[in-house]
Amino acid sequence: MILSVLIIKTLIFLLVPARKDPYKNSSTSISSKKKEVFLGNSSFRPTDSLLSEKNRIASTRLRVKKVYDSQLGVLEATGRNDGPQVEAYLAYTGLGKGYAWCAAFVCWVLGQADVGNPKTAWAASLFPHDKLVWPRGRLPTTGSRTTNNGQPITKTACVFGLYFPSLKRIAHCGFIDEWGEKEVITVEGNTNDTGSREGDGVYRKRRPIKSLYAVADWIGKEAK
């Protein structure tokens, strides 16, 4: 009896065709299929997202720098806050010639580089709390956007502000191009060789860090 059962099972095995292995004779094995799925999911790693954002911000900074560098040497026509390019800065904020234009210059540059801004000729408006990276006199705190020594994390293309006690407000602004140990190199409009806030053109200046009142970043916070 047992012998008969073994014979029947052997005949069934020989007559029924074996099921095909879907991965047999294929360059892709089951293990590699699993590997492809795993690697596919890795494209969503948080690190990649942070690097992408960091690269975007760095690229934007370079774009802003390129715009403000291209404006070096622009001068007023008659020394009365006028001239084709000066009036273009003011027009960007909805004003005509004759107004102080340091803030209008900053906003115009940011706009040309596709960076959102308040489109204002009022310098103090460029320093809202959520954009500050270096408020003078404030010690760095956990989660702040400053380094341990109180200097900004971000430097090139940030906006600096000068405080004028007689006006009781920030009344002049421009871009920080380089941040040194004791001085910053700036690019700013409506200034002159002496650094006046009522100058005649766009200049590259050197200012002591201690003269700055605040620094704002309209581009974004770099990923650490």
Short mmCIF file of C-alpha atoms in Angstrom, two decimals:
data_model
loop_
_atom_site.label_atom_id
_atom_site.label_comp_id
_atom_site.label_asym_id
_atom_site.label_seq_id
_atom_site.Cartn_x
_atom_site.Cartn_y
_atom_site.Cartn_z
CA MET A 1 0.00 0.00 0.00
CA ILE A 2 2.74 2.42 0.98
CA LEU A 3 4.61 1.57 -2.20
CA SER A 4 1.51 2.38 -4.28
CA VAL A 5 1.18 5.85 -2.66
CA LEU A 6 4.85 6.64 -3.33
CA ILE A 7 4.47 5.63 -6.98
CA ILE A 8 1.38 7.86 -7.42
CA LYS A 9 3.14 10.90 -5.83
CA THR A 10 6.16 10.37 -8.07
CA LEU A 11 3.96 10.31 -11.20
CA ILE A 12 2.16 13.52 -10.15
CA PHE A 13 5.49 15.29 -9.57
CA LEU A 14 6.75 14.26 -13.00
CA LEU A 15 3.55 15.10 -14.91
CA VAL A 16 2.62 18.48 -13.29
CA PRO A 17 4.83 21.30 -14.68
CA ALA A 18 6.83 23.16 -12.10
CA ARG A 19 5.83 26.78 -11.40
CA LYS A 20 8.17 29.27 -12.97
CA ASP A 21 10.35 31.43 -10.75
CA PRO A 22 9.58 35.02 -11.84
CA TYR A 23 13.13 36.06 -11.02
CA LYS A 24 14.89 33.09 -12.63
CA ASN A 25 17.19 34.09 -15.50
CA SER A 26 16.59 37.72 -14.62
CA SER A 27 19.30 40.22 -13.82
CA THR A 28 17.27 41.31 -10.80
CA SER A 29 17.01 38.98 -7.84
CA ILE A 30 14.49 39.07 -5.04
CA SER A 31 17.09 40.51 -2.72
CA SER A 32 17.95 43.28 -5.18
CA LYS A 33 14.25 44.08 -5.59
CA LYS A 34 14.04 44.64 -1.88
CA LYS A 35 17.15 46.78 -2.07
CA GLU A 36 15.58 48.96 -4.78
CA VAL A 37 12.56 49.63 -2.59
CA PHE A 38 14.78 50.55 0.35
CA LEU A 39 16.94 52.87 -1.70
CA GLY A 40 13.86 54.44 -3.21
CA ASN A 41 12.63 55.42 0.21
CA SER A 42 16.00 56.95 1.03
CA SER A 43 15.29 59.80 -1.38
CA PHE A 44 13.10 61.28 1.34
CA ARG A 45 15.87 61.54 3.92
CA PRO A 46 15.64 64.78 5.98
CA THR A 47 19.35 65.40 5.37
CA ASP A 48 18.78 65.75 1.63
CA SER A 49 16.02 68.29 2.25
CA LEU A 50 18.26 70.34 4.53
CA LEU A 51 21.08 70.32 1.99
CA SER A 52 18.69 71.41 -0.75
CA GLU A 53 17.45 74.34 1.36
CA LYS A 54 21.00 75.31 2.30
CA ASN A 55 22.01 75.34 -1.37
CA ARG A 56 18.96 77.41 -2.28
CA ILE A 57 19.80 80.02 0.34
CA ALA A 58 23.47 80.15 -0.69
CA SER A 59 22.46 80.59 -4.33
CA THR A 60 20.07 83.40 -3.39
CA ARG A 61 22.78 85.21 -1.43
CA LEU A 62 25.07 85.14 -4.45
CA ARG A 63 22.25 86.43 -6.63
CA VAL A 64 21.60 89.37 -4.29
CA LYS A 65 25.32 90.15 -4.13
CA LYS A 66 25.55 90.15 -7.90
CA VAL A 67 22.72 92.68 -8.13
CA TYR A 68 24.06 95.12 -5.53
CA ASP A 69 27.60 94.88 -6.90
CA SER A 70 26.23 95.83 -10.32
CA GLN A 71 24.92 99.10 -8.84
CA LEU A 72 28.23 100.34 -7.46
CA GLY A 73 29.00 103.75 -8.96
CA VAL A 74 25.38 104.83 -9.47
CA LEU A 75 25.17 108.57 -8.69
CA GLU A 76 22.40 111.10 -8.27
CA ALA A 77 21.94 113.47 -11.18
CA THR A 78 21.88 116.77 -9.29
CA GLY A 79 22.38 115.77 -5.65
CA ARG A 80 18.65 116.00 -4.90
CA ASN A 81 17.78 112.31 -4.65
CA ASP A 82 17.25 112.12 -8.38
CA GLY A 83 18.61 110.51 -11.53
CA PRO A 84 17.31 107.61 -13.66
CA GLN A 85 18.54 104.74 -11.48
CA VAL A 86 17.87 106.47 -8.16
CA GLU A 87 14.34 107.19 -9.33
CA ALA A 88 13.98 103.54 -10.32
CA TYR A 89 14.81 102.53 -6.72
CA LEU A 90 12.21 104.97 -5.39
CA ALA A 91 9.59 103.96 -7.95
CA TYR A 92 9.89 100.36 -6.73
CA THR A 93 8.53 101.59 -3.38
CA GLY A 94 5.86 103.80 -4.97
CA LEU A 95 7.71 107.09 -4.54
CA GLY A 96 9.04 109.70 -6.92
CA LYS A 97 12.35 111.55 -6.91
CA GLY A 98 13.37 113.70 -4.00
CA TYR A 99 13.05 111.15 -1.18
CA ALA A 100 15.86 109.56 0.80
CA TRP A 101 16.56 106.25 -0.90
CA CYS A 102 18.87 103.97 1.10
CA ALA A 103 15.99 101.62 2.01
CA ALA A 104 14.50 101.86 -1.46
CA PHE A 105 17.86 100.72 -2.83
CA VAL A 106 17.89 97.69 -0.50
CA CYS A 107 14.33 96.71 -1.43
CA TRP A 108 14.94 97.21 -5.15
CA VAL A 109 18.00 94.94 -5.03
CA LEU A 110 16.11 92.24 -3.14
CA GLY A 111 13.27 92.50 -5.62
CA GLN A 112 15.61 92.11 -8.60
CA ALA A 113 16.94 88.93 -6.97
CA ASP A 114 13.40 87.58 -6.41
CA VAL A 115 13.57 87.98 -2.64
CA GLY A 116 10.39 89.05 -0.86
CA ASN A 117 10.64 92.43 0.87
CA PRO A 118 8.38 95.23 2.19
CA LYS A 119 9.05 97.56 -0.78
CA THR A 120 9.65 100.47 1.55
CA ALA A 121 11.76 103.62 1.63
CA TRP A 122 11.51 103.69 5.44
CA ALA A 123 14.71 102.14 6.77
CA ALA A 124 13.27 101.13 10.14
CA SER A 125 10.72 98.88 8.39
CA LEU A 126 13.48 96.55 7.23
CA PHE A 127 14.13 95.28 10.76
CA PRO A 128 11.07 93.43 12.06
CA HIS A 129 11.74 91.11 14.98
CA ASP A 130 11.39 87.89 12.97
CA LYS A 131 14.10 88.98 10.52
CA LEU A 132 16.71 90.05 13.07
CA VAL A 133 19.90 88.00 13.20
CA TRP A 134 21.98 90.40 15.26
CA PRO A 135 20.15 92.90 17.45
CA ARG A 136 22.78 95.01 19.16
CA GLY A 137 23.06 94.57 22.89
CA ARG A 138 21.11 91.32 22.97
CA LEU A 139 22.99 88.22 24.05
CA PRO A 140 22.56 85.08 21.93
CA THR A 141 19.94 82.70 23.29
CA THR A 142 19.04 79.10 22.55
CA GLY A 143 17.40 78.91 19.15
CA SER A 144 18.55 82.38 18.16
CA ARG A 145 20.05 83.10 14.76
CA THR A 146 23.42 84.23 16.11
CA THR A 147 26.66 82.39 16.82
CA ASN A 148 28.13 81.96 20.30
CA ASN A 149 30.15 85.17 20.04
CA GLY A 150 27.11 87.21 19.07
CA GLN A 151 27.87 87.55 15.38
CA PRO A 152 25.30 86.63 12.73
CA ILE A 153 25.15 83.10 11.38
CA THR A 154 24.40 84.66 8.01
CA LYS A 155 26.53 87.46 6.65
CA THR A 156 26.67 88.26 2.94
CA ALA A 157 23.52 89.99 1.67
CA CYS A 158 22.11 90.60 5.15
CA VAL A 159 20.85 94.14 5.81
CA PHE A 160 22.44 96.38 8.45
CA GLY A 161 20.82 99.34 10.15
CA LEU A 162 22.32 102.46 11.79
CA TYR A 163 20.51 104.13 14.68
CA PHE A 164 20.35 107.92 14.89
CA PRO A 165 19.61 109.19 18.42
CA SER A 166 18.43 112.54 17.08
CA LEU A 167 15.71 110.74 15.10
CA LYS A 168 15.18 107.98 17.69
CA ARG A 169 15.09 105.31 15.00
CA ILE A 170 17.09 103.36 12.44
CA ALA A 171 17.58 105.91 9.68
CA HIS A 172 20.13 104.37 7.34
CA CYS A 173 20.62 100.87 5.97
CA GLY A 174 22.54 98.87 3.40
CA PHE A 175 23.92 95.42 2.65
CA ILE A 176 26.66 93.59 4.52
CA ASP A 177 29.10 92.17 2.00
CA GLU A 178 31.75 90.82 4.38
CA TRP A 179 31.88 90.48 8.16
CA GLY A 180 35.28 90.78 9.79
CA GLU A 181 36.44 90.69 13.40
CA LYS A 182 35.98 94.41 14.01
CA GLU A 183 34.66 95.81 10.74
CA VAL A 184 32.15 95.04 8.04
CA ILE A 185 32.39 95.76 4.33
CA THR A 186 29.10 97.14 3.08
CA VAL A 187 27.35 98.16 -0.12
CA GLU A 188 24.83 100.93 0.47
CA GLY A 189 22.90 103.60 -1.36
CA ASN A 190 22.35 107.29 -0.60
CA THR A 191 25.76 107.60 1.02
CA ASN A 192 29.17 109.07 0.12
CA ASP A 193 32.86 108.83 0.96
CA THR A 194 32.23 109.95 4.54
CA GLY A 195 29.38 107.47 5.10
CA SER A 196 26.59 110.02 5.28
CA ARG A 197 22.92 108.94 5.21
CA GLU A 198 22.26 111.79 2.78
CA GLY A 199 24.93 111.03 0.19
CA ASP A 200 24.91 111.00 -3.58
CA GLY A 201 25.36 107.41 -4.72
CA VAL A 202 25.95 103.69 -4.22
CA TYR A 203 29.27 102.99 -2.51
CA ARG A 204 31.25 100.15 -0.98
CA LYS A 205 32.06 101.18 2.57
CA ARG A 206 33.97 99.94 5.61
CA ARG A 207 32.18 100.41 8.93
CA PRO A 208 33.04 99.40 12.53
CA ILE A 209 30.83 96.59 13.84
CA LYS A 210 30.20 98.66 16.96
CA SER A 211 28.50 101.30 14.79
CA LEU A 212 25.80 98.86 13.69
CA TYR A 213 22.50 98.79 15.54
CA ALA A 214 20.86 95.74 13.97
CA VAL A 215 21.25 93.18 11.19
CA ALA A 216 18.29 91.58 9.41
CA ASP A 217 18.15 88.63 7.04
CA TRP A 218 15.46 88.68 4.35
CA ILE A 219 16.78 85.60 2.55
CA GLY A 220 16.51 82.78 5.06
CA LYS A 221 18.15 80.82 7.79
CA GLU A 222 20.86 78.39 6.74
CA ALA A 223 20.36 74.79 7.76
CA LYS A 224 23.01 73.69 10.24
#
